[in-house]
CSV table of C-alpha atoms and ligand atoms in Angstrom, one decimal:
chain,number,residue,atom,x,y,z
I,61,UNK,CA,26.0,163.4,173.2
I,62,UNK,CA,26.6,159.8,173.6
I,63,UNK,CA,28.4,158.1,176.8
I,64,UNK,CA,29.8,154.4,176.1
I,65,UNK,CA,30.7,153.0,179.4
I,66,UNK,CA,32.1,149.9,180.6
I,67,UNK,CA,30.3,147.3,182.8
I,68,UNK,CA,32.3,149.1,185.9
I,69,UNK,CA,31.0,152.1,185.6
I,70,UNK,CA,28.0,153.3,187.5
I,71,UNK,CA,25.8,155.5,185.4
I,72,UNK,CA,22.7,157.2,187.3
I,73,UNK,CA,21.4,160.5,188.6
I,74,UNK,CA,24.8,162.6,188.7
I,75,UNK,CA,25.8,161.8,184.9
I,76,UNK,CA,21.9,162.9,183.7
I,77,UNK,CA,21.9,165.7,185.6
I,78,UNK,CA,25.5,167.2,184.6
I,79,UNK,CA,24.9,166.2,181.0
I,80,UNK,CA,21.8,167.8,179.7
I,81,UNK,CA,22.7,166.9,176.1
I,82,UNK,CA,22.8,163.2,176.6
I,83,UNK,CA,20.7,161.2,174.6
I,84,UNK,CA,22.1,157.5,174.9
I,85,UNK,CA,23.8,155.5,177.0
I,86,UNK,CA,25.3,152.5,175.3
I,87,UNK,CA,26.3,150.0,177.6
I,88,UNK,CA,29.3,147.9,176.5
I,89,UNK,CA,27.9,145.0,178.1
I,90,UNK,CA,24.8,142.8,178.3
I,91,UNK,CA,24.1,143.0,181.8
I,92,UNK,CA,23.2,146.7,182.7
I,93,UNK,CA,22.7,146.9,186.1
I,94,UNK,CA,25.6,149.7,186.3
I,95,UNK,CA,22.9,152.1,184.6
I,96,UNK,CA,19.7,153.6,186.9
I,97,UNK,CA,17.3,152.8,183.5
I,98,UNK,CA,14.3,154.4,185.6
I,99,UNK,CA,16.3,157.8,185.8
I,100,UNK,CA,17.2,157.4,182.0
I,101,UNK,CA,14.3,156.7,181.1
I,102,UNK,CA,12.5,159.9,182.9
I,103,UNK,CA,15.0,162.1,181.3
I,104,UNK,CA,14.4,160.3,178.2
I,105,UNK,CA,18.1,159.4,177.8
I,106,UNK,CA,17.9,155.6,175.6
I,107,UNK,CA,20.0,153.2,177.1
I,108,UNK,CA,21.2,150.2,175.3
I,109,UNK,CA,23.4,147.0,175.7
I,110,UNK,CA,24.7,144.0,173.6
I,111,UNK,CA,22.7,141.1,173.5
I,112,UNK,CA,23.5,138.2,171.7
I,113,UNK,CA,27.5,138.8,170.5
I,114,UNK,CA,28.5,137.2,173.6
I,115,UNK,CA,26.0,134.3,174.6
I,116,UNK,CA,28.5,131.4,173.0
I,117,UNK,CA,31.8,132.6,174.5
I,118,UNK,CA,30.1,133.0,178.1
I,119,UNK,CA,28.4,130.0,177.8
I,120,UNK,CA,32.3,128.7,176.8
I,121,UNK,CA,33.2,129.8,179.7
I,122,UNK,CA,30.9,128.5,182.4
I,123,UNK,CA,31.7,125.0,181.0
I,124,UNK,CA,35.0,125.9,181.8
I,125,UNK,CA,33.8,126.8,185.5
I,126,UNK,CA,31.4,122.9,185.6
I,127,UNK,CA,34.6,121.2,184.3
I,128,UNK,CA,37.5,123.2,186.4
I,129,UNK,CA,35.4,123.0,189.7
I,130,UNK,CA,33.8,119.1,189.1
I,131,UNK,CA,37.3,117.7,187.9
I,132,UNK,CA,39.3,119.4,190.9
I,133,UNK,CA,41.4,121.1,187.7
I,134,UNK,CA,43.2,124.3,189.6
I,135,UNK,CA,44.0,122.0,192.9
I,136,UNK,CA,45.8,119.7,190.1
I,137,UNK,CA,47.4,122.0,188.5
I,138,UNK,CA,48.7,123.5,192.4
I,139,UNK,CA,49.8,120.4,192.9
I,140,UNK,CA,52.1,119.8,189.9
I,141,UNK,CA,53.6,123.6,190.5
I,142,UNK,CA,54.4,122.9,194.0
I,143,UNK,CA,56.6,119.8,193.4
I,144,UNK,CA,54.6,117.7,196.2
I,145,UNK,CA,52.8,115.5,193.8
I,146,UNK,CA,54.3,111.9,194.4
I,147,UNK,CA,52.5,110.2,191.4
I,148,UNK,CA,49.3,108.6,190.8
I,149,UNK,CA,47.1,107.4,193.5
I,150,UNK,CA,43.8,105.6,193.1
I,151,UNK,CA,41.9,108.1,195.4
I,152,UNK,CA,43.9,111.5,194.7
I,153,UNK,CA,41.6,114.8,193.8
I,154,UNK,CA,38.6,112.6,193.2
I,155,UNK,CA,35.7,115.3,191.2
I,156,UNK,CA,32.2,114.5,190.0
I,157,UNK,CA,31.3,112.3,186.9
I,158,UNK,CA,29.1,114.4,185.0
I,159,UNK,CA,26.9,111.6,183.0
I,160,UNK,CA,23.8,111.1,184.9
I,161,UNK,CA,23.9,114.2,186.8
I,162,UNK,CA,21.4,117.2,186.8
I,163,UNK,CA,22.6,120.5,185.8
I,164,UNK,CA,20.3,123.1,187.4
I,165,UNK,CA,19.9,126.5,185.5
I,166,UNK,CA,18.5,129.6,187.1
I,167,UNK,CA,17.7,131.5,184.4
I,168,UNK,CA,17.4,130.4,180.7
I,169,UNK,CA,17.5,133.5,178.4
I,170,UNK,CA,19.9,133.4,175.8
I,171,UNK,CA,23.0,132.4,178.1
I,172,UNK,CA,21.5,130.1,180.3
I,173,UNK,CA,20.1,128.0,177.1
I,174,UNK,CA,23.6,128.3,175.9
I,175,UNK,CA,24.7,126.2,178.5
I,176,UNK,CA,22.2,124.1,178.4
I,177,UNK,CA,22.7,123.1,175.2
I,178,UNK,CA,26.1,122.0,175.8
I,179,UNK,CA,25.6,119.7,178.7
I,180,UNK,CA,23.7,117.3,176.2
I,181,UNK,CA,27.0,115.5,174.9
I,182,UNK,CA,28.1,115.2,178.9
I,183,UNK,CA,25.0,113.2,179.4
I,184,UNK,CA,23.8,115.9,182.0
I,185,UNK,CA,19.7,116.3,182.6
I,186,UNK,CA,18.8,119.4,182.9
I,187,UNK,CA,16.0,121.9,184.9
I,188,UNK,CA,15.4,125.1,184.3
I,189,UNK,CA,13.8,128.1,186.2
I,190,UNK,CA,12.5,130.8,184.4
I,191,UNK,CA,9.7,133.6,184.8
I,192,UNK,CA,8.2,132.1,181.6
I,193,UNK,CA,8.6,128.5,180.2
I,194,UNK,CA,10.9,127.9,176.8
I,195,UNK,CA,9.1,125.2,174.9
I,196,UNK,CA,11.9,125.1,172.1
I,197,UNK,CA,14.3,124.8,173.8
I,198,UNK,CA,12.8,121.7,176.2
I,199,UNK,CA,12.1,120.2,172.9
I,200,UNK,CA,15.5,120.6,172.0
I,201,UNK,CA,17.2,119.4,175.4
I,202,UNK,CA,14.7,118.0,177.2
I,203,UNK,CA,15.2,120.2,179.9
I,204,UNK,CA,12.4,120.7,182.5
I,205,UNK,CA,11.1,123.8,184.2
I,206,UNK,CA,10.5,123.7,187.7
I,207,UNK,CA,10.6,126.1,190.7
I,208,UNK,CA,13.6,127.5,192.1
I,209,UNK,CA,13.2,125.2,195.4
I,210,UNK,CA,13.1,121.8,193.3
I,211,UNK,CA,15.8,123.3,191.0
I,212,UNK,CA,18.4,123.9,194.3
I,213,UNK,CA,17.3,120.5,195.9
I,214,UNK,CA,17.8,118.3,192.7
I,215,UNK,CA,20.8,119.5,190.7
I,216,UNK,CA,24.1,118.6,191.4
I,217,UNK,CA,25.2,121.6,189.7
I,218,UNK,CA,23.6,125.2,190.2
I,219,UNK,CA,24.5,127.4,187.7
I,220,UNK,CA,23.2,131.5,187.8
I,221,UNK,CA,21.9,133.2,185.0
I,222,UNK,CA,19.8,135.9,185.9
I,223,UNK,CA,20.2,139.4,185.4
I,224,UNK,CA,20.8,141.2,188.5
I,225,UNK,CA,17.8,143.1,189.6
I,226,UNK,CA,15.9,143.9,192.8
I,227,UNK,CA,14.5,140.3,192.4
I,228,UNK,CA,17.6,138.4,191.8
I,229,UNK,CA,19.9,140.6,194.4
I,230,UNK,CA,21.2,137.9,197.1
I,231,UNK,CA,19.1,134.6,195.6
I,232,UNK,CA,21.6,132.2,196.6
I,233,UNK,CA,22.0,133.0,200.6
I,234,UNK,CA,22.1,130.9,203.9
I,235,UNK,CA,18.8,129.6,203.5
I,236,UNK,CA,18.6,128.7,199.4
I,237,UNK,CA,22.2,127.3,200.2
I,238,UNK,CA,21.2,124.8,202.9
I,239,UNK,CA,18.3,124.1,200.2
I,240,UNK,CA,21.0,122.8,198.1
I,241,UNK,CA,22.4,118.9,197.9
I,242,UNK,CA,25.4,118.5,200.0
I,243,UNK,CA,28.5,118.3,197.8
I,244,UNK,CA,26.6,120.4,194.8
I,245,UNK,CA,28.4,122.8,193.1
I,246,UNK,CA,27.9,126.5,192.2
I,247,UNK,CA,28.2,128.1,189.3
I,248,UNK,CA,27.8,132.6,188.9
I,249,UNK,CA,28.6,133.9,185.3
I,250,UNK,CA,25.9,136.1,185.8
I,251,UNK,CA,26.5,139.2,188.3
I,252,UNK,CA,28.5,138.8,191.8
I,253,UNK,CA,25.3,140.4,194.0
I,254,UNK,CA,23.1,137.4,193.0
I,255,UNK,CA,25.4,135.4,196.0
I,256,UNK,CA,25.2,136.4,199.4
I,257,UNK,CA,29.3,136.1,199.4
I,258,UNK,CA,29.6,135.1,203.4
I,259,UNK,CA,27.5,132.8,203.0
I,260,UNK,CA,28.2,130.8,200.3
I,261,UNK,CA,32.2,131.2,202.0
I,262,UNK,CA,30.6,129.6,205.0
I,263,UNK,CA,28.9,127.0,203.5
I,264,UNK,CA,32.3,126.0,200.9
I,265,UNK,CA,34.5,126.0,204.7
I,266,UNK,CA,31.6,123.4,206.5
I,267,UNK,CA,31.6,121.7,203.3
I,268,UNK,CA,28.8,121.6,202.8
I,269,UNK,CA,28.7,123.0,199.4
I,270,UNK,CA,31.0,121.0,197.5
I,271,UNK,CA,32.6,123.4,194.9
I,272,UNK,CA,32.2,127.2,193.4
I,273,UNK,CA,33.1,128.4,190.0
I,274,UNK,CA,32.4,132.6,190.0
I,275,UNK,CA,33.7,134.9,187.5
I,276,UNK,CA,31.8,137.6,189.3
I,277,UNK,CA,31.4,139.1,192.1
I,278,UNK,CA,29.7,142.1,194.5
I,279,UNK,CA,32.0,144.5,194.9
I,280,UNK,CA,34.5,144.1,192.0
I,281,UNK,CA,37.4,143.8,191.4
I,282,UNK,CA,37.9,143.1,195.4
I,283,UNK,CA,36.9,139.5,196.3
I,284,UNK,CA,35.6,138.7,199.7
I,285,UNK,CA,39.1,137.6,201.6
I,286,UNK,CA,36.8,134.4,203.0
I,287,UNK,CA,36.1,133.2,199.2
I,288,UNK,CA,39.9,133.9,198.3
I,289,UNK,CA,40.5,131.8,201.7
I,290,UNK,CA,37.7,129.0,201.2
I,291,UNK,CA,38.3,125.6,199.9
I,292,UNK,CA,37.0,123.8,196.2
I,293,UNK,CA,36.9,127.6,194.0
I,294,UNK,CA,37.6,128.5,190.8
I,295,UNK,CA,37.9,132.4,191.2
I,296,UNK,CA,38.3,134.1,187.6
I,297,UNK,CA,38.2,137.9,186.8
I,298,UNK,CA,34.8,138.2,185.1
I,299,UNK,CA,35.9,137.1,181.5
I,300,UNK,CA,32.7,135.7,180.0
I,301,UNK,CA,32.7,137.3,177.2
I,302,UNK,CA,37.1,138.0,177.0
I,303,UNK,CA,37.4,137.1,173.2
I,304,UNK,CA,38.8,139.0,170.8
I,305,UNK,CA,36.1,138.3,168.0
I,306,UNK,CA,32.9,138.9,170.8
I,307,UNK,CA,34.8,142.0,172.2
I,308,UNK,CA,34.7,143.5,169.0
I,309,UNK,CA,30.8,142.2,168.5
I,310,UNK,CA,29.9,144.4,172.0
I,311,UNK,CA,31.8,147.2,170.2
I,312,UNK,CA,30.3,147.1,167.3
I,313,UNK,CA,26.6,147.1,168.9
I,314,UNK,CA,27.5,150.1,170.9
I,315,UNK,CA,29.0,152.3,168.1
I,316,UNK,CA,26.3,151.1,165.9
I,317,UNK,CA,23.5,152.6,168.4
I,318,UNK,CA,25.2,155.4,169.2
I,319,UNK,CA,25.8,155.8,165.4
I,320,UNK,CA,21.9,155.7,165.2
I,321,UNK,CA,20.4,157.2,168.2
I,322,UNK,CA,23.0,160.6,167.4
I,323,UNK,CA,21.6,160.3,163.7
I,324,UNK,CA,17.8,160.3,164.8
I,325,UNK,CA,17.2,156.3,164.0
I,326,UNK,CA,15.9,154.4,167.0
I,327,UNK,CA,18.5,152.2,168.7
I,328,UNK,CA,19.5,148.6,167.5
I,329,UNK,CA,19.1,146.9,171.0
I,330,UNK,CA,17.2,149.3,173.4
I,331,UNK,CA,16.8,147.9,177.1
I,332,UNK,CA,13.6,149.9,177.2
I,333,UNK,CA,11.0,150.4,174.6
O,1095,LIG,P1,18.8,137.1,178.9
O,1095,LIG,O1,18.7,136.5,177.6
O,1095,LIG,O2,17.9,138.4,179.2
O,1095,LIG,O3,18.4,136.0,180.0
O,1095,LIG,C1,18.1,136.3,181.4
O,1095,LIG,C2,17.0,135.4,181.7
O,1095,LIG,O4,16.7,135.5,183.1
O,1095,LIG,C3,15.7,135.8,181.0
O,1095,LIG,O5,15.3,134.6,180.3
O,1095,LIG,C4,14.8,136.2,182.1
O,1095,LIG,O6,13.4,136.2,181.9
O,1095,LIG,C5,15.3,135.5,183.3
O,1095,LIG,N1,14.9,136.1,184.6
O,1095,LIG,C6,15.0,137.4,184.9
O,1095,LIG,N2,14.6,137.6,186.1
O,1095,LIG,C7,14.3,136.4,186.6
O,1095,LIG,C8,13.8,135.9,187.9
O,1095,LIG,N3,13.5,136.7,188.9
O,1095,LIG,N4,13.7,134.5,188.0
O,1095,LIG,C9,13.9,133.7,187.0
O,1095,LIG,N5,14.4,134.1,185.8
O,1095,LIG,C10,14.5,135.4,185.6
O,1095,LIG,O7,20.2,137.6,179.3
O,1095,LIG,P2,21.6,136.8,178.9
O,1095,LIG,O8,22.1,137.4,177.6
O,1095,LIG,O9,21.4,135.4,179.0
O,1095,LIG,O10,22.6,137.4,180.1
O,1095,LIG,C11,22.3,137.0,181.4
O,1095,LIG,C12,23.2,137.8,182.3
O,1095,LIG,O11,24.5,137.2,182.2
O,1095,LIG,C13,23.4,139.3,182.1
O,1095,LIG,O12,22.4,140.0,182.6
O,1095,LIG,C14,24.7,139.6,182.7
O,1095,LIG,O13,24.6,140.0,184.0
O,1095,LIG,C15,25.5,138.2,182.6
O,1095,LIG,N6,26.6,138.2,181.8
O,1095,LIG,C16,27.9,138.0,182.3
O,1095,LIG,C17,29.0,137.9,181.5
O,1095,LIG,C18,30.3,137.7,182.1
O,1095,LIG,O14,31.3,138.2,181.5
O,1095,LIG,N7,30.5,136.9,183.1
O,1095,LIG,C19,28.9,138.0,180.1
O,1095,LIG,C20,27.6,138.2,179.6
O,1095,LIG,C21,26.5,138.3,180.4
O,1095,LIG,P3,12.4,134.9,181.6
O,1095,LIG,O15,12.6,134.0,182.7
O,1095,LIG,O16,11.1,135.6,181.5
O,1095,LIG,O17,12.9,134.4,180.3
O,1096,LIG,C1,29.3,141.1,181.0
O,1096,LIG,O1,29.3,140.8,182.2
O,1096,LIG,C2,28.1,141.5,180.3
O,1096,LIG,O2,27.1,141.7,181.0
O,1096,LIG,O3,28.2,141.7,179.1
């Protein structure tokens, strides 16, 4: 037996338990912290996800986030639907020039290097913190590692892409926030818990934060009512990887391992070996 569940879907204890023929959960999803692994694994259920398919269109998509958040793009377009806008003036919905600025990314697996990679033609520098350094791809960007402290302090533009895990839970709180330049802006394609959600609320209505750009968030699909409320964010509904061509990819991956788990092959993309 085989279960296939969406990102949304908690999988853990109950599911093992009530399902003693289960022999692979194939998580339609990268990210598979809707899964308890550790009970899997001691019931020797193989979990796996899909790595890879959707690195380019996610990495798409939190350029959309840097540009939409640095250029001011949603307040423009409220201002043109609302009929108030009374033409152009030399200081209206002023953003951030990109060229010359740091672009701080916390994590740099395959999505985080994504975006990396594509900040080179905006003239962005870029620093990186990882658990382990990535040689090729500072060759390839230039990119520096450094720790997370020197990574919040220096980049004008804080982008998340860790996995979430017991580690990563609540990394960007009241105190890594007030770590953070004033007027820098956050970016989370990664998972909603990594952001302490009042927090970062607070520090968008002092200001002292300039901008956020989320596509996820901690208890989806609700959104905290004081980040629908705060000022300078570009809220989506956790479409990373929404393309036709990559949805099909995820699919794919997760037939194709269930395909071989239920045929006695070992899985394409196990999250466990
Ligand atoms: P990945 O290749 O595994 O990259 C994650 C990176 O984070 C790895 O390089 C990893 O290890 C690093 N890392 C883990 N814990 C860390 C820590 N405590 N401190 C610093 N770095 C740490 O995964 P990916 O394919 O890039 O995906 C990343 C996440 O994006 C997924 O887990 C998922 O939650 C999210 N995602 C969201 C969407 C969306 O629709 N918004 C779509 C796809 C994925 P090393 O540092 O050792 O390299
Ligand atoms: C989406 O969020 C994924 O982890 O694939």
């Amino acid at each position: 037996m085989a279960l296939v569940p969406l990102l949304s879907r908690w999988v853990g204890g109950t599911e093992f338990k009530n399902l003693p023929n289960l022999r692979i959960v194939a998580n339609c999803a990268v990210g598979y912290n809707n899964v308890d692994v550790v009970a899997a694994e001691m019931r020797k259920v193989i979990v796996t996800n899909t790595p890879g398919v959707l690195t380019e269109a996610t990495a798409d998509l939190t350029w959309a986030l840097i540009l939409a958040t640095a250029r001011r793009v949603i307040e423009g377009v409220d201002l043109v639907r609302s009929g108030q806008w009374t033409g152009w003036h030399p200081e209206q919905l002023l953003g951030l020039e990109l060229r010359g600025r740091t672009l701080g990314l916390f994590g740099a697996g395959r999505i985080g290097q994504a975006v990396g990679r594509r900040a080179l033609p905006f003239g962005l520098r870029i620093l990186y913190a990882a658990r382990t350094a990535k040689p090729d791809f500072e060759r390839e960007t230039g990119a520096t590692r450094v720790d997370a402290t020197r990574l919040l302090a220096e980049s004008d533009i804080v982008s998340l892409h860790v996995p979430s895990t017991p580690e990563t839970k609540g990394i960007i709180n009241g105190e890594t926030l007030a770590r953070m330049k004033p007027g820098a802006i956050l970016i989370n394609t990664s998972r909603g818990d990594l952001i302490r959600e009042e927090a970062l609320a607070t520090a968008l209505e002092l200001g002292q934060l300039g901008a956020a750009g989320l596509d996820v968030y901690t208890d989806e699909p609700a959104i905290h009512p004081r980040l629908l409320a705060a000022p300078r964010t570009v809220l989506l509904p956790h479409i990373g990887s929404a393309t036709e061509q990559t949805r099909r990819k995820m699919a794919a991956i997760a037939l194709a391992n269930v395909q071989a788990v239920l045929s006695g092959k070992p899985p394409l993309t196990p999250v466990y070996s």
